[in-house]
Amino acid sequence: MTDSKSRRRWFQVRLRTLLILVTLATIPLAWVSWRLQRARAEERVIAWIEEAGGVAVPGDSWVDRWIAPTVAKVFLGFKKVDDLSPLVQLKDLRLLDLRSTPVSDLAPLAECVNLEKFELADSSVSDLSPLANCAGIERLDLAGTAVEDLSPIANLKNLEYLNVSRTEVSDASPLKDLRNLRNLYLANLSVDDLSPVARLNRLEILNVSRTKVADLSPLKGLVNLREFKCHGTQVCDLSPLSGLRNLKTLDCGRSHVSDLAPLTDCTRMQWLVLSNTLVSDLTPLVHMKKLRSVSIRGTQVYDLSPLAAVTNLEQVVLGAGLDNKVCTPVSDENVRALELALSKCRIVQMKNLNARQATATE
């Protein structure tokens, strides 16, 4: 009797084990079947992309290579595409290029939560609301769009690159908590307040050229900044930059800057644009041993001798400023002295420039 019960119990255990093994075996088969169905659905989307003149690129994971490829990148830039609804099928989409397209409605992308890089420059987009849940986006280029409100992207904490130049944005405050930002382009905007960037201490590149910005004090803690452009602004005081020792590129051309003393400790500087400013004294540059290029055209600089100590200098731009209103008052003798001191340095004399040409050379 006891042996019979033992055999029955043993049989039940073996049966349960067999059922479990069968169930476990069907899981990967079901997953493979699901993956194949997705791939077939995406084939129709790929056909639509190619018909529009675009390119679809599959992922490079082992699943994509050996089981069923799914679309990871879509390039539709400069194509006449205005309806994105077919893309709703692309759940693994990582990169989407829609530059210079008539696209205005991003709603179909609300479920593309794996999106990492999104190129929208010069498209017809104005509303970013559908991107609110795309938390994985690392790169977003909105330059030249009709975007006004940045609040929908305020929670995109993974953003490292953001370009909103030439848009309708006037308020940068939604960006204040995007601590992973490294590259931020705010050029050609109505923005006048940089306080939202004060805590973005990972910033390496910041461009606020041709904005209403006048006060740079919010930048004083951005110790990782290596490139800063405030060309064509009302900036007159560079002292907030005095502690930014990683700064390698500075463009403050066409601003109200006159004193370069705050840059004395910026010894890693390599590229410096001072054209069309009120600068007259280059003495603070003597410690910039890594400086390679400096533009001082259209300034009040009359003495080039401080540059003789900058032995790595490769180019100095002198001469006419914007619309030839101001010409660097440097004598030919002064120029020759610098040429003798720095035999490998090219001294460029700019003459007879109109506004467009002057801007292009800065």
CSV table of C-alpha atoms in Angstrom, one decimal:
chain,number,residue,atom,x,y,z
A,1,MET,CA,0.0,0.0,0.0
A,2,THR,CA,2.8,2.3,1.0
A,3,ASP,CA,4.7,1.4,-2.2
A,4,SER,CA,1.7,2.2,-4.3
A,5,LYS,CA,1.3,5.7,-2.8
A,6,SER,CA,5.0,6.4,-3.2
A,7,ARG,CA,4.8,5.4,-6.9
A,8,ARG,CA,1.8,7.6,-7.4
A,9,ARG,CA,3.4,10.5,-5.7
A,10,TRP,CA,6.6,10.0,-7.8
A,11,PHE,CA,4.5,9.9,-10.9
A,12,GLN,CA,2.7,13.1,-10.0
A,13,VAL,CA,6.0,14.9,-9.3
A,14,ARG,CA,7.4,13.7,-12.7
A,15,LEU,CA,4.2,14.9,-14.4
A,16,ARG,CA,4.4,18.3,-12.9
A,17,THR,CA,8.1,18.6,-13.8
A,18,LEU,CA,7.3,17.6,-17.3
A,19,LEU,CA,4.5,20.2,-17.6
A,20,ILE,CA,6.8,22.9,-16.2
A,21,LEU,CA,9.5,21.9,-18.7
A,22,VAL,CA,7.0,22.0,-21.6
A,23,THR,CA,5.7,25.4,-20.5
A,24,LEU,CA,9.3,26.7,-20.2
A,25,ALA,CA,10.1,25.4,-23.6
A,26,THR,CA,7.1,27.2,-25.2
A,27,ILE,CA,8.1,30.6,-23.8
A,28,PRO,CA,11.1,31.2,-26.1
A,29,LEU,CA,9.1,29.7,-29.0
A,30,ALA,CA,6.3,32.2,-28.3
A,31,TRP,CA,8.7,35.0,-28.1
A,32,VAL,CA,10.4,34.1,-31.4
A,33,SER,CA,6.9,33.9,-33.0
A,34,TRP,CA,6.1,37.4,-31.6
A,35,ARG,CA,9.4,38.8,-32.9
A,36,LEU,CA,8.8,37.4,-36.3
A,37,GLN,CA,5.3,38.9,-36.4
A,38,ARG,CA,6.7,42.3,-35.5
A,39,ALA,CA,9.4,42.0,-38.2
A,40,ARG,CA,6.7,41.2,-40.8
A,41,ALA,CA,4.6,44.2,-39.6
A,42,GLU,CA,7.7,46.4,-39.9
A,43,GLU,CA,8.3,45.2,-43.5
A,44,ARG,CA,5.3,47.3,-44.6
A,45,VAL,CA,6.7,50.3,-42.8
A,46,ILE,CA,10.1,49.8,-44.5
A,47,ALA,CA,8.3,49.8,-47.9
A,48,TRP,CA,6.6,53.0,-47.0
A,49,ILE,CA,9.9,54.6,-45.9
A,50,GLU,CA,11.7,53.6,-49.1
A,51,GLU,CA,8.8,54.7,-51.3
A,52,ALA,CA,9.2,58.2,-49.7
A,53,GLY,CA,12.9,58.1,-50.6
A,54,GLY,CA,14.1,57.4,-47.1
A,55,VAL,CA,16.3,54.8,-45.5
A,56,ALA,CA,15.5,52.3,-42.8
A,57,VAL,CA,18.4,50.7,-40.9
A,58,PRO,CA,18.0,47.5,-38.8
A,59,GLY,CA,19.4,47.1,-35.3
A,60,ASP,CA,22.7,45.4,-34.7
A,61,SER,CA,21.9,43.2,-31.7
A,62,TRP,CA,22.2,39.4,-31.9
A,63,VAL,CA,18.4,39.1,-32.1
A,64,ASP,CA,18.4,41.4,-35.1
A,65,ARG,CA,21.2,39.4,-36.8
A,66,TRP,CA,20.0,35.9,-36.1
A,67,ILE,CA,16.3,35.8,-35.5
A,68,ALA,CA,14.3,38.8,-36.9
A,69,PRO,CA,15.6,42.3,-37.6
A,70,THR,CA,13.7,45.3,-36.5
A,71,VAL,CA,14.2,48.9,-37.6
A,72,ALA,CA,16.5,51.0,-35.3
A,73,LYS,CA,17.2,54.0,-37.5
A,74,VAL,CA,15.0,55.9,-40.0
A,75,PHE,CA,16.4,58.7,-42.3
A,76,LEU,CA,13.6,60.8,-43.9
A,77,GLY,CA,15.4,64.1,-43.8
A,78,PHE,CA,14.7,66.5,-46.7
A,79,LYS,CA,11.9,64.3,-48.0
A,80,LYS,CA,8.3,65.3,-48.6
A,81,VAL,CA,6.9,63.5,-45.6
A,82,ASP,CA,4.1,64.9,-43.5
A,83,ASP,CA,2.3,61.9,-42.0
A,84,LEU,CA,4.3,59.8,-39.4
A,85,SER,CA,1.5,57.4,-38.5
A,86,PRO,CA,3.2,54.4,-40.2
A,87,LEU,CA,6.1,54.8,-37.7
A,88,VAL,CA,3.9,53.8,-34.8
A,89,GLN,CA,4.9,50.2,-35.6
A,90,LEU,CA,8.6,50.8,-34.9
A,91,LYS,CA,8.8,50.0,-31.2
A,92,ASP,CA,12.6,49.7,-31.3
A,93,LEU,CA,13.3,53.0,-33.1
A,94,ARG,CA,16.4,54.6,-31.7
A,95,LEU,CA,17.2,57.3,-34.3
A,96,LEU,CA,14.8,59.4,-36.4
A,97,ASP,CA,15.9,62.0,-38.9
A,98,LEU,CA,13.1,64.4,-40.1
A,99,ARG,CA,15.2,67.4,-41.0
A,100,SER,CA,13.7,69.9,-43.4
A,101,THR,CA,10.4,68.0,-43.8
A,102,PRO,CA,6.9,69.4,-43.7
A,103,VAL,CA,6.1,67.3,-40.6
A,104,SER,CA,4.1,69.1,-38.0
A,105,ASP,CA,2.3,66.4,-36.0
A,106,LEU,CA,4.5,64.2,-33.7
A,107,ALA,CA,1.6,62.4,-32.1
A,108,PRO,CA,2.4,59.0,-33.8
A,109,LEU,CA,5.8,59.0,-32.0
A,110,ALA,CA,4.3,59.1,-28.5
A,111,GLU,CA,4.8,55.4,-28.2
A,112,CYS,CA,8.4,55.4,-29.6
A,113,VAL,CA,9.7,55.3,-26.0
A,114,ASN,CA,13.1,53.9,-27.1
A,115,LEU,CA,13.9,56.9,-29.2
A,116,GLU,CA,17.4,58.3,-28.4
A,117,LYS,CA,18.3,60.6,-31.2
A,118,PHE,CA,15.8,62.9,-33.0
A,119,GLU,CA,16.7,65.3,-35.8
A,120,LEU,CA,13.9,67.9,-36.4
A,121,ALA,CA,15.9,70.9,-37.6
A,122,ASP,CA,14.0,73.2,-40.1
A,123,SER,CA,10.9,71.0,-40.0
A,124,SER,CA,7.3,72.4,-39.5
A,125,VAL,CA,7.0,71.1,-35.9
A,126,SER,CA,5.7,73.4,-33.2
A,127,ASP,CA,4.2,71.1,-30.5
A,128,LEU,CA,6.6,68.9,-28.5
A,129,SER,CA,3.9,67.3,-26.3
A,130,PRO,CA,4.1,63.8,-27.9
A,131,LEU,CA,7.7,63.6,-26.8
A,132,ALA,CA,6.9,63.9,-23.1
A,133,ASN,CA,7.2,60.2,-22.5
A,134,CYS,CA,10.2,59.6,-24.7
A,135,ALA,CA,12.5,59.7,-21.6
A,136,GLY,CA,15.4,58.0,-23.4
A,137,ILE,CA,16.1,60.9,-25.8
A,138,GLU,CA,19.7,61.9,-25.6
A,139,ARG,CA,20.0,64.2,-28.7
A,140,LEU,CA,17.3,66.6,-29.9
A,141,ASP,CA,17.8,69.1,-32.7
A,142,LEU,CA,14.9,71.6,-33.1
A,143,ALA,CA,16.8,74.4,-34.8
A,144,GLY,CA,14.7,76.5,-37.2
A,145,THR,CA,11.4,75.1,-36.1
A,146,ALA,CA,8.3,76.9,-34.9
A,147,VAL,CA,8.6,75.6,-31.3
A,148,GLU,CA,7.8,78.1,-28.6
A,149,ASP,CA,7.2,76.0,-25.5
A,150,LEU,CA,9.9,73.7,-24.1
A,151,SER,CA,8.0,72.5,-21.1
A,152,PRO,CA,7.1,69.1,-22.7
A,153,ILE,CA,10.7,68.1,-22.7
A,154,ALA,CA,11.4,69.3,-19.1
A,155,ASN,CA,11.6,65.7,-17.9
A,156,LEU,CA,13.8,64.3,-20.6
A,157,LYS,CA,16.6,63.7,-18.0
A,158,ASN,CA,18.8,61.8,-20.5
A,159,LEU,CA,19.2,64.8,-22.9
A,160,GLU,CA,22.8,65.5,-23.6
A,161,TYR,CA,22.5,67.6,-26.8
A,162,LEU,CA,19.7,70.2,-27.4
A,163,ASN,CA,19.5,72.7,-30.1
A,164,VAL,CA,16.7,75.2,-30.1
A,165,SER,CA,18.4,78.0,-32.1
A,166,ARG,CA,16.3,80.0,-34.5
A,167,THR,CA,13.0,78.9,-32.9
A,168,GLU,CA,10.3,81.0,-31.2
A,169,VAL,CA,11.6,80.0,-27.7
A,170,SER,CA,11.8,83.0,-25.3
A,171,ASP,CA,11.9,81.1,-22.0
A,172,ALA,CA,14.6,78.6,-21.1
A,173,SER,CA,13.4,77.8,-17.6
A,174,PRO,CA,12.0,74.3,-18.6
A,175,LEU,CA,15.7,73.2,-19.1
A,176,LYS,CA,16.8,74.0,-15.5
A,177,ASP,CA,16.7,70.3,-14.3
A,178,LEU,CA,18.3,68.7,-17.4
A,179,ARG,CA,21.5,68.0,-15.6
A,180,ASN,CA,22.9,65.7,-18.2
A,181,LEU,CA,23.0,68.4,-20.9
A,182,ARG,CA,26.5,68.8,-22.4
A,183,ASN,CA,25.7,70.7,-25.6
A,184,LEU,CA,23.1,73.5,-25.5
A,185,TYR,CA,22.4,75.9,-28.4
A,186,LEU,CA,20.2,78.9,-27.7
A,187,ALA,CA,21.3,81.2,-30.5
A,188,ASN,CA,19.0,83.6,-32.4
A,189,LEU,CA,16.4,83.6,-29.7
A,190,SER,CA,14.5,86.2,-27.6
A,191,VAL,CA,16.0,84.7,-24.4
A,192,ASP,CA,17.5,87.2,-22.0
A,193,ASP,CA,17.9,85.2,-18.8
A,194,LEU,CA,20.6,82.4,-18.4
A,195,SER,CA,19.7,81.5,-14.8
A,196,PRO,CA,18.0,78.2,-16.0
A,197,VAL,CA,21.5,76.9,-17.0
A,198,ALA,CA,23.2,77.8,-13.7
A,199,ARG,CA,22.9,74.2,-12.4
A,200,LEU,CA,23.7,72.5,-15.6
A,201,ASN,CA,27.2,71.8,-14.5
A,202,ARG,CA,28.0,69.2,-17.1
A,203,LEU,CA,27.7,71.7,-19.9
A,204,GLU,CA,30.7,71.7,-22.2
A,205,ILE,CA,29.3,73.8,-25.1
A,206,LEU,CA,26.9,76.7,-24.8
A,207,ASN,CA,25.9,79.1,-27.6
A,208,VAL,CA,23.7,82.2,-26.8
A,209,SER,CA,24.8,84.3,-29.8
A,210,ARG,CA,22.4,86.9,-31.1
A,211,THR,CA,20.1,86.8,-28.1
A,212,LYS,CA,19.1,89.4,-25.5
A,213,VAL,CA,21.5,88.1,-23.0
A,214,ALA,CA,23.6,90.7,-21.1
A,215,ASP,CA,24.4,89.0,-17.7
A,216,LEU,CA,26.7,86.0,-17.6
A,217,SER,CA,26.7,85.6,-13.9
A,218,PRO,CA,24.7,82.3,-14.0
A,219,LEU,CA,27.7,80.7,-15.8
A,220,LYS,CA,30.3,81.1,-13.1
A,221,GLY,CA,29.8,77.6,-11.8
A,222,LEU,CA,29.9,75.8,-15.1
A,223,VAL,CA,33.5,74.5,-14.7
A,224,ASN,CA,33.3,72.0,-17.5
A,225,LEU,CA,32.5,74.6,-20.1
A,226,ARG,CA,35.0,74.4,-23.0
A,227,GLU,CA,33.2,76.4,-25.7
A,228,PHE,CA,31.1,79.5,-25.1
A,229,LYS,CA,29.7,81.9,-27.7
A,230,CYS,CA,27.8,85.1,-27.0
A,231,HIS,CA,28.4,86.8,-30.3
A,232,GLY,CA,26.1,89.7,-31.0
A,233,THR,CA,24.8,90.1,-27.5
A,234,GLN,CA,24.7,93.0,-24.9
A,235,VAL,CA,27.4,91.3,-22.8
A,236,CYS,CA,30.0,93.7,-21.4
A,237,ASP,CA,31.4,91.9,-18.3
A,238,LEU,CA,33.3,88.6,-18.7
A,239,SER,CA,34.2,88.3,-15.0
A,240,PRO,CA,31.7,85.3,-14.5
A,241,LEU,CA,34.0,83.4,-16.9
A,242,SER,CA,37.2,84.0,-14.8
A,243,GLY,CA,37.0,80.6,-13.0
A,244,LEU,CA,36.2,78.5,-16.1
A,245,ARG,CA,39.7,77.1,-16.7
A,246,ASN,CA,38.6,74.5,-19.2
A,247,LEU,CA,37.4,77.1,-21.6
A,248,LYS,CA,39.1,76.6,-25.0
A,249,THR,CA,36.8,78.6,-27.4
A,250,LEU,CA,35.3,82.0,-26.7
A,251,ASP,CA,33.4,84.1,-29.2
A,252,CYS,CA,32.2,87.4,-27.8
A,253,GLY,CA,32.4,89.3,-31.0
A,254,ARG,CA,30.0,92.2,-31.6
A,255,SER,CA,29.4,92.5,-27.9
A,256,HIS,CA,30.1,95.4,-25.5
A,257,VAL,CA,33.2,93.7,-24.0
A,258,SER,CA,36.1,96.0,-23.3
A,259,ASP,CA,38.1,94.3,-20.5
A,260,LEU,CA,39.9,91.0,-21.0
A,261,ALA,CA,41.3,90.8,-17.4
A,262,PRO,CA,38.8,88.2,-16.3
A,263,LEU,CA,40.3,85.8,-18.9
A,264,THR,CA,43.8,85.8,-17.3
A,265,ASP,CA,43.4,82.4,-15.8
A,266,CYS,CA,41.8,80.8,-18.9
A,267,THR,CA,45.1,79.3,-19.8
A,268,ARG,CA,43.6,76.6,-22.0
A,269,MET,CA,42.1,79.0,-24.5
A,270,GLN,CA,42.8,78.1,-28.1
A,271,TRP,CA,40.2,80.1,-30.2
A,272,LEU,CA,39.2,83.7,-29.3
A,273,VAL,CA,37.0,86.0,-31.2
A,274,LEU,CA,37.0,89.6,-30.0
A,275,SER,CA,36.0,91.3,-33.3
A,276,ASN,CA,33.8,94.4,-33.2
A,277,THR,CA,34.2,94.9,-29.5
A,278,LEU,CA,35.5,97.7,-27.3
A,279,VAL,CA,38.7,95.8,-26.5
A,280,SER,CA,41.9,97.8,-26.6
A,281,ASP,CA,44.4,95.9,-24.5
A,282,LEU,CA,45.6,92.4,-25.2
A,283,THR,CA,47.9,92.1,-22.1
A,284,PRO,CA,45.6,89.5,-20.4
A,285,LEU,CA,46.3,87.1,-23.2
A,286,VAL,CA,50.0,86.7,-22.5
A,287,HIS,CA,49.3,83.6,-20.3
A,288,MET,CA,47.3,81.9,-23.0
A,289,LYS,CA,50.2,79.7,-24.2
A,290,LYS,CA,47.8,77.4,-26.1
A,291,LEU,CA,46.1,80.1,-28.0
A,292,ARG,CA,46.0,79.3,-31.7
A,293,SER,CA,43.7,81.9,-33.2
A,294,VAL,CA,42.5,85.4,-32.2
A,295,SER,CA,40.3,87.8,-34.1
A,296,ILE,CA,40.6,91.5,-33.1
A,297,ARG,CA,39.4,93.2,-36.3
A,298,GLY,CA,37.1,96.2,-35.7
A,299,THR,CA,38.6,96.7,-32.2
A,300,GLN,CA,40.6,99.5,-30.6
A,301,VAL,CA,43.7,97.4,-30.2
A,302,TYR,CA,46.8,99.3,-31.3
A,303,ASP,CA,49.6,97.2,-29.7
A,304,LEU,CA,50.2,93.6,-30.7
A,305,SER,CA,53.3,93.1,-28.6
A,306,PRO,CA,51.5,91.0,-25.8
A,307,LEU,CA,50.9,88.4,-28.5
A,308,ALA,CA,54.6,87.8,-29.0
A,309,ALA,CA,54.6,85.7,-25.8
A,310,VAL,CA,51.9,83.4,-27.2
A,311,THR,CA,54.2,81.1,-29.1
A,312,ASN,CA,51.6,78.7,-30.4
A,313,LEU,CA,49.6,81.4,-32.2
A,314,GLU,CA,48.8,80.4,-35.7
A,315,GLN,CA,46.5,83.2,-36.9
A,316,VAL,CA,45.7,86.8,-36.0
A,317,VAL,CA,42.8,88.5,-37.8
A,318,LEU,CA,43.1,92.4,-38.0
A,319,GLY,CA,41.5,95.1,-40.0
A,320,ALA,CA,38.0,96.2,-40.9
A,321,GLY,CA,35.1,95.5,-38.6
A,322,LEU,CA,31.4,95.3,-39.4
A,323,ASP,CA,30.6,97.5,-42.4
A,324,ASN,CA,34.1,99.0,-42.1
A,325,LYS,CA,33.1,101.3,-39.3
A,326,VAL,CA,36.1,100.5,-37.2
A,327,CYS,CA,39.5,99.3,-38.4
A,328,THR,CA,42.1,97.9,-35.9
A,329,PRO,CA,44.5,100.8,-35.4
A,330,VAL,CA,47.7,98.7,-35.6
A,331,SER,CA,50.7,100.2,-37.4
A,332,ASP,CA,52.5,98.3,-40.1
A,333,GLU,CA,55.6,98.4,-37.9
A,334,ASN,CA,53.7,96.7,-35.1
A,335,VAL,CA,52.5,94.0,-37.5
A,336,ARG,CA,56.1,93.4,-38.8
A,337,ALA,CA,57.4,93.1,-35.2
A,338,LEU,CA,54.8,90.4,-34.5
A,339,GLU,CA,55.7,88.6,-37.7
A,340,LEU,CA,59.3,88.5,-36.7
A,341,ALA,CA,58.5,87.3,-33.2
A,342,LEU,CA,56.1,84.6,-34.5
A,343,SER,CA,57.4,83.5,-37.8
A,344,LYS,CA,54.8,80.7,-38.2
A,345,CYS,CA,51.8,82.9,-37.4
A,346,ARG,CA,49.6,84.1,-40.2
A,347,ILE,CA,48.4,87.7,-39.9
A,348,VAL,CA,45.2,88.3,-41.8
A,349,GLN,CA,44.2,91.8,-42.8
A,350,MET,CA,40.4,92.0,-43.4
A,351,LYS,CA,39.3,94.9,-45.7
A,352,ASN,CA,36.1,96.3,-47.3
A,353,LEU,CA,33.6,93.9,-45.7
A,354,ASN,CA,29.9,94.3,-45.8
A,355,ALA,CA,27.8,93.1,-42.9
A,356,ARG,CA,27.1,89.7,-44.4
A,357,GLN,CA,30.8,89.1,-45.2
A,358,ALA,CA,31.9,90.3,-41.8
A,359,THR,CA,29.6,87.9,-40.0
A,360,ALA,CA,30.7,85.0,-42.2
A,361,THR,CA,34.3,85.5,-41.3
A,362,GLU,CA,33.8,85.5,-37.5
